Short mmCIF file of C-alpha atoms in Angstrom, two decimals:
data_model
loop_
_atom_site.label_atom_id
_atom_site.label_comp_id
_atom_site.label_asym_id
_atom_site.label_seq_id
_atom_site.Cartn_x
_atom_site.Cartn_y
_atom_site.Cartn_z
CA MET U 1 0.17 0.08 0.02
CA GLU U 2 1.58 3.48 -1.06
CA LEU U 3 0.58 6.33 0.99
CA ILE U 4 1.36 9.96 -0.36
CA ASP U 5 -0.22 11.97 2.37
CA GLY U 6 0.86 10.34 5.27
CA ASN U 7 -1.36 8.63 8.08
CA LEU U 8 -4.46 7.60 5.92
CA GLN U 9 -5.50 4.17 4.90
CA LEU U 10 -8.35 2.08 3.41
CA LYS U 11 -9.00 -0.74 5.85
CA GLU U 12 -10.83 -3.88 4.74
CA ILE U 13 -13.68 -4.38 7.20
CA GLN U 14 -15.57 -7.36 5.49
CA LYS U 15 -15.47 -9.24 2.22
CA LEU U 16 -19.36 -10.13 1.13
CA GLU U 17 -19.27 -13.47 -0.81
CA GLY U 18 -22.48 -14.85 -2.13
CA HIS U 19 -22.68 -14.02 -5.93
CA THR U 20 -21.88 -16.84 -8.41
CA ASP U 21 -20.66 -14.52 -11.09
CA ARG U 22 -18.83 -11.12 -11.34
CA VAL U 23 -20.28 -8.29 -9.55
CA TRP U 24 -20.88 -5.33 -11.62
CA SER U 25 -22.27 -2.68 -9.61
CA LEU U 26 -23.42 -1.51 -6.14
CA ALA U 27 -25.72 1.06 -4.47
CA TRP U 28 -26.07 2.34 -1.02
CA ASN U 29 -29.44 2.83 0.19
CA PRO U 30 -29.70 6.62 0.89
CA ALA U 31 -32.38 6.05 3.59
CA THR U 32 -30.26 3.94 5.73
CA GLY U 33 -27.11 4.53 7.86
CA VAL U 34 -28.92 7.22 9.50
CA ALA U 35 -31.48 7.61 12.58
CA GLY U 36 -30.38 4.07 13.81
CA ILE U 37 -31.33 2.27 10.73
CA PRO U 38 -28.51 -0.05 9.53
CA ALA U 39 -27.05 0.65 6.38
CA MET U 40 -28.13 -1.33 3.46
CA LEU U 41 -26.36 -1.98 0.16
CA ALA U 42 -27.70 -3.74 -3.12
CA SER U 43 -25.06 -5.53 -5.43
CA CYS U 44 -25.86 -6.77 -8.80
CA SER U 45 -24.31 -9.44 -10.91
CA GLY U 46 -23.45 -11.44 -13.84
CA ASP U 47 -25.38 -14.46 -11.82
CA LYS U 48 -28.64 -12.76 -12.87
CA THR U 49 -29.34 -11.70 -9.27
CA VAL U 50 -29.40 -8.80 -6.87
CA ARG U 51 -27.93 -9.26 -3.53
CA ILE U 52 -29.24 -6.91 -0.42
CA TRP U 53 -26.75 -6.71 2.18
CA GLN U 54 -27.32 -5.03 5.57
CA GLN U 55 -25.22 -4.36 8.50
CA THR U 56 -26.35 -5.86 11.82
CA PRO U 57 -27.50 -3.18 14.00
CA SER U 58 -24.93 -3.43 16.63
CA GLY U 59 -22.34 -1.20 15.45
CA ARG U 60 -21.17 1.44 13.11
CA SER U 61 -18.03 0.15 11.22
CA SER U 62 -17.92 -2.80 13.54
CA GLY U 63 -21.20 -4.37 12.74
CA SER U 64 -21.02 -7.21 10.50
CA TRP U 65 -22.73 -7.48 7.37
CA ASP U 66 -25.15 -10.30 6.18
CA CYS U 67 -27.12 -10.97 3.06
CA LYS U 68 -30.51 -10.10 3.68
CA ALA U 69 -32.31 -10.87 0.39
CA VAL U 70 -31.56 -12.19 -3.08
CA LEU U 71 -33.66 -10.76 -5.82
CA GLU U 72 -33.67 -13.56 -8.34
CA GLU U 73 -35.92 -15.31 -11.07
CA THR U 74 -36.88 -12.02 -12.68
CA HIS U 75 -33.88 -10.98 -14.89
CA THR U 76 -32.96 -13.52 -17.35
CA ARG U 77 -29.47 -12.02 -18.03
CA THR U 78 -26.73 -10.30 -16.24
CA VAL U 79 -27.92 -7.22 -13.91
CA ARG U 80 -25.71 -4.60 -14.85
CA SER U 81 -26.49 -1.70 -12.55
CA CYS U 82 -28.91 -0.84 -9.82
CA ALA U 83 -29.90 2.36 -8.07
CA TRP U 84 -32.09 3.20 -5.11
CA SER U 85 -34.85 6.13 -5.47
CA PRO U 86 -33.85 8.98 -3.33
CA SER U 87 -36.48 8.03 -0.79
CA GLY U 88 -34.88 4.46 -0.60
CA LYS U 89 -38.25 2.78 -1.09
CA LEU U 90 -37.80 1.75 -4.70
CA LEU U 91 -34.75 -0.12 -6.27
CA ALA U 92 -34.23 -0.21 -10.08
CA THR U 93 -32.19 -2.59 -11.72
CA ALA U 94 -30.81 -2.58 -15.32
CA SER U 95 -30.25 -5.85 -17.07
CA PHE U 96 -28.72 -7.39 -20.39
CA ASP U 97 -32.13 -8.85 -20.86
CA ALA U 98 -33.04 -5.43 -22.12
CA THR U 99 -35.60 -4.63 -19.25
CA ILE U 100 -35.46 -2.44 -16.01
CA GLY U 101 -36.90 -4.00 -12.85
CA ILE U 102 -38.63 -1.85 -10.33
CA TRP U 103 -38.61 -3.43 -6.75
CA GLU U 104 -40.17 -2.79 -3.55
CA GLN U 105 -39.37 -3.95 -0.10
CA ILE U 106 -42.35 -5.49 1.34
CA GLY U 107 -41.67 -6.43 4.92
CA ASN U 108 -38.69 -8.81 4.77
CA ASP U 109 -38.70 -9.37 1.22
CA PHE U 110 -38.27 -7.40 -2.12
CA GLU U 111 -40.81 -7.73 -4.78
CA CYS U 112 -40.55 -6.79 -8.52
CA ILE U 113 -43.65 -4.46 -8.89
CA SER U 114 -42.88 -3.34 -12.55
CA THR U 115 -40.65 -4.21 -15.36
CA LEU U 116 -39.92 -1.53 -17.90
CA GLU U 117 -39.54 -2.61 -21.51
CA GLY U 118 -38.39 -0.58 -24.61
CA HIS U 119 -34.81 -0.83 -25.07
CA GLU U 120 -33.68 -2.98 -28.09
CA ASN U 121 -30.76 -4.63 -26.37
CA GLU U 122 -28.78 -4.70 -23.18
CA VAL U 123 -29.54 -1.85 -20.73
CA LYS U 124 -26.21 -0.79 -18.97
CA SER U 125 -27.22 1.88 -16.45
CA VAL U 126 -30.26 3.33 -14.60
CA SER U 127 -30.52 6.47 -12.37
CA TRP U 128 -32.97 8.44 -10.34
CA ASN U 129 -33.11 12.16 -10.44
CA SER U 130 -32.65 14.07 -7.05
CA SER U 131 -36.56 14.38 -6.27
CA GLY U 132 -37.30 10.73 -7.47
CA SER U 133 -39.68 11.80 -10.01
CA LEU U 134 -37.60 10.90 -12.93
CA LEU U 135 -35.80 7.67 -13.98
CA ALA U 136 -33.14 7.48 -16.70
CA THR U 137 -31.67 4.64 -18.40
CA CYS U 138 -29.22 3.79 -21.11
CA SER U 139 -28.43 0.96 -23.38
CA ARG U 140 -26.04 -0.59 -25.92
CA ASP U 141 -28.95 0.51 -28.36
CA LYS U 142 -26.97 3.87 -28.09
CA SER U 143 -30.50 5.64 -26.87
CA VAL U 144 -30.92 7.03 -23.42
CA TRP U 145 -34.71 6.87 -22.33
CA ILE U 146 -36.21 9.22 -19.56
CA TRP U 147 -39.18 7.71 -17.57
CA GLU U 148 -41.51 9.59 -15.31
CA VAL U 149 -42.66 8.02 -12.23
CA LEU U 150 -46.47 8.43 -11.96
CA PRO U 151 -48.71 7.73 -8.82
CA GLY U 152 -49.23 4.21 -7.75
CA ASN U 153 -45.51 3.34 -9.02
CA GLU U 154 -46.56 3.57 -12.67
CA PHE U 155 -43.86 4.40 -15.14
CA GLU U 156 -44.19 6.31 -18.29
CA CYS U 157 -41.60 6.66 -21.24
CA VAL U 158 -41.26 10.44 -21.53
CA SER U 159 -38.58 10.65 -24.08
CA VAL U 160 -36.17 8.54 -26.16
CA LEU U 161 -33.04 10.49 -26.67
CA GLN U 162 -30.73 9.57 -29.45
CA GLY U 163 -27.43 11.24 -30.00
CA HIS U 164 -24.51 8.94 -28.97
CA THR U 165 -23.28 7.17 -31.78
CA GLN U 166 -22.11 3.99 -29.79
CA ASP U 167 -23.08 1.92 -26.55
CA VAL U 168 -24.11 4.08 -23.69
CA LYS U 169 -22.49 3.06 -20.60
CA MET U 170 -23.88 5.27 -17.92
CA VAL U 171 -26.59 7.86 -17.17
CA GLN U 172 -26.48 10.07 -13.95
CA TRP U 173 -28.55 12.62 -12.93
CA HIS U 174 -27.06 16.01 -11.59
CA PRO U 175 -27.36 15.94 -7.63
CA SER U 176 -29.86 19.11 -7.64
CA VAL U 177 -30.90 19.84 -11.08
CA ASP U 178 -32.85 17.90 -13.32
CA VAL U 179 -29.90 17.83 -15.93
CA LEU U 180 -28.88 14.43 -17.18
CA PHE U 181 -25.55 13.23 -18.03
CA SER U 182 -24.60 10.25 -20.02
CA CYS U 183 -21.15 8.56 -21.28
CA SER U 184 -20.68 6.46 -24.05
CA TYR U 185 -18.01 4.04 -25.93
CA ASP U 186 -18.29 6.81 -28.54
CA ASN U 187 -15.79 8.71 -26.10
CA THR U 188 -18.27 11.62 -25.32
CA VAL U 189 -20.06 12.74 -22.55
CA LYS U 190 -23.46 14.30 -23.28
CA ILE U 191 -25.72 16.57 -21.44
CA TRP U 192 -29.42 16.67 -21.73
CA ALA U 193 -32.14 19.10 -20.53
CA GLU U 194 -35.56 19.81 -20.80
CA ASP U 195 -36.44 22.73 -23.02
CA GLY U 196 -38.43 24.96 -20.94
CA ASP U 197 -40.96 25.93 -23.32
CA SER U 198 -41.76 22.59 -25.35
CA ASP U 199 -41.12 20.10 -22.58
CA ASP U 200 -38.70 18.37 -24.86
CA TRP U 201 -35.43 16.84 -23.62
CA HIS U 202 -32.44 17.52 -26.29
CA CYS U 203 -28.83 17.21 -26.00
CA VAL U 204 -27.36 20.70 -24.64
CA GLN U 205 -23.73 20.10 -24.57
CA THR U 206 -21.35 17.19 -25.74
CA LEU U 207 -17.98 16.89 -23.86
CA GLY U 208 -15.68 15.20 -26.52
CA GLU U 209 -12.05 15.23 -27.77
CA PRO U 210 -12.57 18.85 -29.20
CA ASN U 211 -12.98 20.05 -25.63
CA ASN U 212 -10.47 18.22 -23.74
CA GLY U 213 -12.76 15.32 -23.50
CA HIS U 214 -11.55 11.50 -23.43
CA SER U 215 -9.92 9.79 -26.30
CA SER U 216 -11.53 6.56 -25.59
CA THR U 217 -14.59 4.99 -24.01
CA VAL U 218 -15.88 6.79 -20.90
CA TRP U 219 -17.14 4.33 -18.57
CA ALA U 220 -18.36 6.20 -15.60
CA LEU U 221 -19.22 9.76 -14.27
CA SER U 222 -19.81 11.02 -10.65
CA PHE U 223 -20.56 14.14 -8.97
CA ASN U 224 -19.42 15.69 -5.89
CA SER U 225 -22.06 16.46 -3.10
CA THR U 226 -22.59 20.05 -4.22
CA GLY U 227 -22.72 19.00 -7.88
CA ASP U 228 -20.31 21.81 -9.02
CA LYS U 229 -17.72 19.17 -9.97
CA MET U 230 -17.92 16.22 -12.03
CA VAL U 231 -15.33 13.24 -12.46
CA THR U 232 -15.28 11.08 -15.56
CA SER U 233 -13.38 7.78 -15.84
CA SER U 234 -12.15 6.43 -19.21
CA ASP U 235 -10.48 3.49 -21.20
CA ASP U 236 -7.85 6.11 -21.91
CA LEU U 237 -6.46 5.63 -18.36
CA THR U 238 -7.35 8.83 -17.06
CA LEU U 239 -9.79 10.50 -14.71
CA LYS U 240 -10.96 13.92 -15.80
CA ILE U 241 -12.34 16.43 -13.48
CA TRP U 242 -14.98 18.73 -14.97
CA GLY U 243 -16.54 22.04 -13.43
CA THR U 244 -19.41 24.11 -13.98
CA ASP U 245 -19.53 28.03 -13.48
CA ARG U 246 -21.40 27.75 -10.27
CA GLN U 247 -19.59 28.58 -7.05
CA ALA U 248 -19.66 25.90 -4.25
CA MET U 249 -20.06 26.78 -0.68
CA ASN U 250 -17.79 24.92 1.70
CA ASP U 251 -18.84 25.39 5.18
CA GLY U 252 -17.18 22.64 6.98
CA PHE U 253 -13.92 20.79 6.18
CA ALA U 254 -14.14 17.04 6.55
CA PRO U 255 -10.96 15.29 5.75
CA TRP U 256 -12.48 12.89 3.31
CA GLU U 257 -15.01 15.30 1.55
CA GLY U 258 -14.48 15.47 -2.06
CA VAL U 259 -12.20 12.39 -2.15
CA ILE U 260 -12.43 10.47 -5.60
CA ALA U 261 -12.38 6.63 -5.42
CA SER U 262 -11.79 4.66 -8.44
CA GLY U 263 -11.46 1.05 -9.23
CA ALA U 264 -9.39 -0.19 -12.23
CA ALA U 265 -8.83 -3.45 -14.15
CA ASP U 266 -5.46 -3.74 -12.46
CA ASP U 267 -7.42 -4.91 -9.34
CA ALA U 268 -6.52 -1.75 -7.34
CA ILE U 269 -8.70 0.84 -5.84
CA ARG U 270 -7.06 4.48 -5.97
CA LEU U 271 -8.23 7.58 -3.93
CA PHE U 272 -7.50 11.06 -5.18
CA VAL U 273 -8.12 14.42 -3.68
CA GLU U 274 -7.64 18.04 -4.65
CA ASN U 275 -4.34 19.57 -3.81
CA LYS U 276 -5.79 22.48 -1.45
CA ASP U 277 -2.37 24.29 -1.65
CA GLY U 278 -3.39 25.49 -4.74
CA SER U 279 -1.31 25.84 -7.96
CA ILE U 280 -0.93 28.86 -10.26
CA ASP U 281 -2.29 27.30 -13.06
CA GLY U 282 -5.54 26.07 -11.55
CA PRO U 283 -6.59 23.15 -9.47
CA SER U 284 -4.70 20.08 -9.50
CA TYR U 285 -5.36 16.43 -7.86
CA ASN U 286 -2.91 14.19 -6.20
CA MET U 287 -3.46 10.44 -5.86
CA LEU U 288 -3.91 9.91 -2.03
CA LEU U 289 -3.42 6.30 -1.77
CA LYS U 290 -3.26 3.21 -3.87
CA LYS U 291 -4.63 0.07 -2.65
CA GLU U 292 -2.90 -2.73 -4.71
CA LYS U 293 -4.84 -6.26 -5.00
CA ALA U 294 -7.83 -4.86 -3.53
CA HIS U 295 -9.59 -7.64 -5.12
CA ASP U 296 -8.42 -10.67 -7.05
CA MET U 297 -9.55 -9.45 -10.30
CA ASP U 298 -10.79 -6.33 -11.81
CA VAL U 299 -12.62 -3.66 -9.71
CA ASN U 300 -15.96 -2.71 -11.66
CA SER U 301 -17.49 -0.27 -9.22
CA VAL U 302 -16.66 1.48 -6.10
CA GLN U 303 -19.19 3.65 -4.05
CA TRP U 304 -18.94 5.90 -1.03
CA ASN U 305 -21.62 5.46 1.63
CA ASN U 306 -23.60 8.55 1.41
CA THR U 307 -24.39 9.17 5.00
CA GLU U 308 -21.26 7.78 6.56
CA THR U 309 -18.60 9.07 4.16
CA SER U 310 -15.78 6.98 5.60
CA LEU U 311 -17.33 3.73 4.22
CA LEU U 312 -16.50 2.52 0.78
CA ALA U 313 -17.98 -0.41 -1.27
CA SER U 314 -16.28 -2.19 -4.01
CA ALA U 315 -17.31 -4.65 -6.66
CA SER U 316 -15.33 -7.05 -8.55
CA ASP U 317 -15.01 -9.67 -11.53
CA ASP U 318 -13.82 -12.04 -8.48
CA GLY U 319 -17.61 -12.24 -7.62
CA THR U 320 -17.23 -10.42 -4.27
CA VAL U 321 -18.28 -6.99 -2.49
CA LYS U 322 -15.82 -5.50 -0.24
CA ILE U 323 -16.42 -2.91 2.59
CA TRP U 324 -13.69 -0.68 3.44
CA GLU U 325 -13.18 1.91 6.06
CA PHE U 326 -11.20 5.24 5.05
CA ALA U 327 -9.57 6.39 8.23
CA SER U 328 -6.37 7.53 9.86
CA VAL U 329 -3.94 5.05 10.87
CA PRO U 330 -4.28 4.83 14.65
CA MET V 1 16.61 23.74 -113.06
CA GLN V 2 13.59 21.81 -113.40
CA ALA V 3 14.73 19.14 -111.29
CA GLU V 4 15.14 21.25 -108.21
CA PRO V 5 11.56 21.87 -107.59
CA ALA V 6 10.76 18.47 -108.10
CA LYS V 7 13.62 17.54 -105.39
CA GLN V 8 12.08 20.29 -103.26
CA ALA V 9 8.68 18.83 -103.63
CA ALA V 10 10.23 15.32 -102.85
CA ALA V 11 11.92 16.54 -99.98
CA ASP V 12 8.85 18.31 -98.62
CA SER V 13 6.64 15.33 -99.01
CA ASP V 14 9.34 13.41 -97.33
CA SER V 15 9.45 15.82 -94.28
CA LYS V 16 5.64 15.82 -94.12
CA TYR V 17 5.89 12.08 -94.15
CA ASP V 18 8.34 12.25 -91.36
CA GLU V 19 6.10 14.23 -89.13
CA ASP V 20 3.30 12.00 -89.97
CA ILE V 21 5.07 8.81 -88.71
CA PHE V 22 5.12 10.09 -85.44
CA ASP V 23 1.92 11.98 -85.18
CA PRO V 24 -0.35 8.85 -85.70
CA SER V 25 1.32 6.79 -83.04
CA LEU V 26 1.21 9.59 -80.56
CA ASN V 27 -2.34 10.27 -81.38
CA LEU V 28 -3.22 6.55 -81.33
CA GLU V 29 -2.86 6.48 -77.68
CA GLU V 30 -4.77 9.59 -77.32
CA THR V 31 -7.60 8.69 -79.59
CA HIS V 32 -7.74 5.25 -77.86
CA VAL V 33 -8.05 7.07 -74.64
CA LYS V 34 -10.48 9.17 -75.98
CA GLU V 35 -12.76 6.36 -77.40
CA GLY V 36 -12.40 4.40 -74.30
CA TYR V 37 -13.52 7.26 -72.26
CA LYS V 38 -16.49 7.81 -74.49
CA ASP V 39 -17.51 3.92 -74.04
CA GLY V 40 -16.96 3.99 -70.45
CA PHE V 41 -19.01 7.07 -70.05
CA HIS V 42 -21.81 5.86 -71.92
CA ASP V 43 -21.87 2.31 -70.30
CA GLY V 44 -21.52 3.90 -66.75
CA LEU V 45 -24.18 6.18 -67.75
CA VAL V 46 -26.71 3.50 -68.61
CA LEU V 47 -25.67 1.26 -65.64
CA GLY V 48 -25.73 4.23 -63.23
CA GLN V 49 -29.26 5.00 -64.26
CA GLN V 50 -30.23 1.39 -63.84
CA GLU V 51 -28.80 1.18 -60.45
CA GLY V 52 -30.18 4.65 -59.43
CA ARG V 53 -33.75 3.42 -60.57
CA GLU V 54 -33.21 0.16 -58.53
CA VAL V 55 -31.79 1.82 -55.36
CA GLY V 56 -34.07 4.67 -55.76
CA LEU V 57 -37.24 2.26 -55.98
CA LYS V 58 -36.02 0.35 -53.13
CA VAL V 59 -35.22 3.19 -50.78
CA GLY V 60 -38.45 5.00 -51.68
CA PHE V 61 -40.33 1.97 -50.89
CA GLU V 62 -38.77 1.69 -47.58
CA VAL V 63 -39.25 5.39 -46.63
CA GLY V 64 -42.66 5.50 -47.92
CA GLU V 65 -43.75 2.22 -45.98
CA GLU V 66 -42.14 3.64 -42.71
CA ILE V 67 -43.86 7.04 -42.96
CA GLY V 68 -47.01 5.35 -44.17
CA PHE V 69 -46.76 2.97 -40.84
CA TYR V 70 -46.34 5.94 -38.46
CA CYS V 71 -49.14 8.13 -40.53
CA GLY V 72 -51.43 5.14 -39.70
CA CYS V 73 -50.60 4.87 -36.21
CA VAL V 74 -50.83 8.74 -35.73
CA ASP V 75 -54.44 8.50 -37.30
CA VAL V 76 -55.37 5.61 -35.02
CA TRP V 77 -54.06 7.01 -31.80
CA ASN V 78 -55.58 10.63 -32.71
CA SER V 79 -59.05 8.98 -33.20
CA ALA V 80 -58.76 7.13 -29.89
CA ILE V 81 -57.59 10.22 -28.39
CA GLN V 82 -60.60 12.06 -29.68
CA ALA V 83 -62.90 9.11 -28.46
CA LYS V 84 -61.70 9.15 -24.94
CA SER V 85 -58.74 11.30 -24.15
CA SER V 86 -58.42 10.52 -20.69
CA CYS V 87 -57.10 7.21 -21.64
CA PHE V 88 -54.04 8.72 -22.85
CA THR V 89 -51.48 10.50 -20.72
CA PRO V 90 -50.58 14.32 -21.62
CA HIS V 91 -47.07 12.86 -22.37
CA VAL V 92 -48.46 10.45 -24.83
CA GLN V 93 -50.69 12.69 -26.59
CA LYS V 94 -48.06 15.38 -26.71
CA ASN V 95 -45.58 12.84 -28.52
CA VAL V 96 -48.59 11.83 -31.00
CA LYS V 97 -49.00 15.32 -31.91
CA GLN V 98 -45.36 15.82 -32.40
CA MET V 99 -45.16 12.86 -34.65
CA GLU V 100 -48.05 14.42 -36.76
CA GLU V 101 -45.96 17.41 -37.10
CA LEU V 102 -42.89 15.55 -38.24
CA ILE V 103 -44.76 13.60 -40.92
CA LYS V 104 -46.26 16.76 -42.38
CA ARG V 105 -42.53 18.21 -42.41
CA TYR V 106 -41.06 15.33 -44.08
CA PRO V 107 -39.88 16.32 -47.47
CA ILE V 108 -41.09 13.11 -49.22
CA LEU V 109 -40.80 14.68 -52.69
CA ASP V 110 -37.26 16.00 -51.86
CA PRO V 111 -35.00 13.16 -51.10
CA GLU V 112 -32.01 15.01 -51.25
CA ASN V 113 -33.29 17.42 -48.42
CA GLU V 114 -30.62 17.19 -45.47
CA SER V 115 -33.39 16.68 -42.84
CA VAL V 116 -34.79 13.44 -44.16
CA GLN V 117 -32.60 11.39 -41.71
CA ASP V 118 -33.13 13.84 -38.69
CA ILE V 119 -36.92 13.79 -39.28
CA MET V 120 -36.77 9.88 -39.46
CA ASP V 121 -34.62 9.46 -36.45
CA SER V 122 -36.95 11.76 -34.59
CA LEU V 123 -40.03 9.73 -35.54
CA ARG V 124 -38.81 6.55 -34.62
CA ALA V 125 -37.74 7.89 -31.33
CA LYS V 126 -40.89 9.31 -30.41
CA PHE V 127 -42.67 6.00 -31.84
CA LYS V 128 -40.61 3.96 -29.23
CA ALA V 129 -41.71 6.31 -26.59
CA VAL V 130 -45.36 6.16 -27.43
CA SER V 131 -45.45 2.30 -27.95
CA ALA V 132 -43.58 1.78 -24.77
CA SER V 133 -45.95 4.22 -22.87
CA LEU V 134 -48.88 2.30 -24.49
CA SER V 135 -47.64 -1.29 -23.64
CA ILE V 136 -47.00 -0.50 -20.25
CA SER V 137 -50.58 0.81 -19.70
CA SER V 138 -52.13 -1.83 -21.58
CA SER V 139 -50.64 -4.24 -19.23
CA SER V 140 -50.26 -6.84 -21.84
CA SER V 141 -47.00 -8.17 -23.11
CA MET V 142 -47.69 -7.06 -26.70
CA LYS V 143 -45.07 -4.91 -28.15
CA LEU V 144 -45.75 -2.52 -30.72
CA GLU V 145 -42.93 -2.47 -33.19
CA TYR V 146 -42.28 -1.42 -36.88
CA ASP V 147 -41.13 -4.42 -38.84
CA GLY V 148 -40.69 -3.14 -42.35
CA LEU V 149 -41.29 -5.55 -45.34
CA LEU V 150 -37.92 -5.22 -46.47
CA LYS V 151 -36.49 -5.68 -43.01
CA SER V 152 -38.27 -8.75 -41.91
CA SER V 153 -38.00 -10.88 -44.98
CA GLY V 154 -34.29 -10.43 -45.56
CA ALA V 155 -34.08 -7.25 -47.70
CA ASN V 156 -31.04 -8.18 -50.36
CA ASP V 157 -33.11 -11.18 -51.63
CA LEU V 158 -35.84 -9.12 -52.94
CA GLU V 159 -35.80 -8.13 -56.45
CA PHE V 160 -37.35 -4.89 -57.56
#
């Protein structure tokens, strides 16, 4: 383990086993990990299932994690991505079987209350907007779909957005504004917004090679909590940080706020942070730490726990999920 | 004295003959190139027109069939909306209206108009959005799709 900034480490808390194929993605339930509710995590896999893991109520980082439920016998192919609605009540799952599953927790079980069809082939990603009123999905069919959530957990397709020229890998809503971001095998990130007058969604900006964009597939994107910065990761082996013109207000300073975690095909997890000492030319980022051999195989996804930002979960081709604690060395 | 003009004439005709020896051989290449070009141009024109007619007929059929399909769907949906608009959400109604406008705008008699591909792409996207919404609300597993005659039967085998 290499450290650049001294006494910080990524400590493995637990390894969650159970999936029988690679784990593609994870999502922390945003309504858990607060007010005495133990933290809950969903992981989705090539084994066509989604597993729900929950920490036993006994402790914070010390409590152990158990598999609470297995969502199976619904998707007929790999589940590639999953996302909780902001209320934590619904879980959306995106599958290679070209459908999106909407699940609700009923008692101790999860039931699939709706299946959204429409994409022509593998659905790669799903994302809820900040108010939970819209759901975005994207697919290898190069399109991005926006669905509206209607009363009674009904879904209606509002728009089919064409624009990407290749497989769309991920969609993410901005954390506060209803603006949608998508990234693709065509090396670009596209930004979609609603036209105020005609209620139509269209692409308002494309971040490609001409504007300092990536030179290969853009696999993922993520926002900081204030939404004024976005980081994208790419097959070109770089992470790029993008800013908007809005100013961020930073009241408190938490040591791990604004830390970027990335998982890579070299089995390692890296953490990056902005160099606050400032440089003359503009912001710069340093690698804070590198956890080699975090998994036995490619790390497909990393997610910070939104309520307890010192916890990080990672998903890997080795079929496991790991929970890490980011803390100072005692 | 009389022999000289004759010799001159002979000399003259000799030199003219010398020039002519080279000229035809040079010109031979040029004339053959010109002839070949003329033949090729003519044959190319004939073949080009033939292919143009075939491709034009095929593409024209495909475009016409697809536009006609969307036109038919819009007509049926409009009738249904008129009969009982509460069965259709505002989004669906709006998308149907937008499809109608796109169909009107499609320059069917002007195939070289640049907007043909954009309008067709928008029509396809809106059709997917409407049929996805309708198939959800109908709670049946029937999926409405556009299957062109050529697409579904292995296009290249058809002879026009």
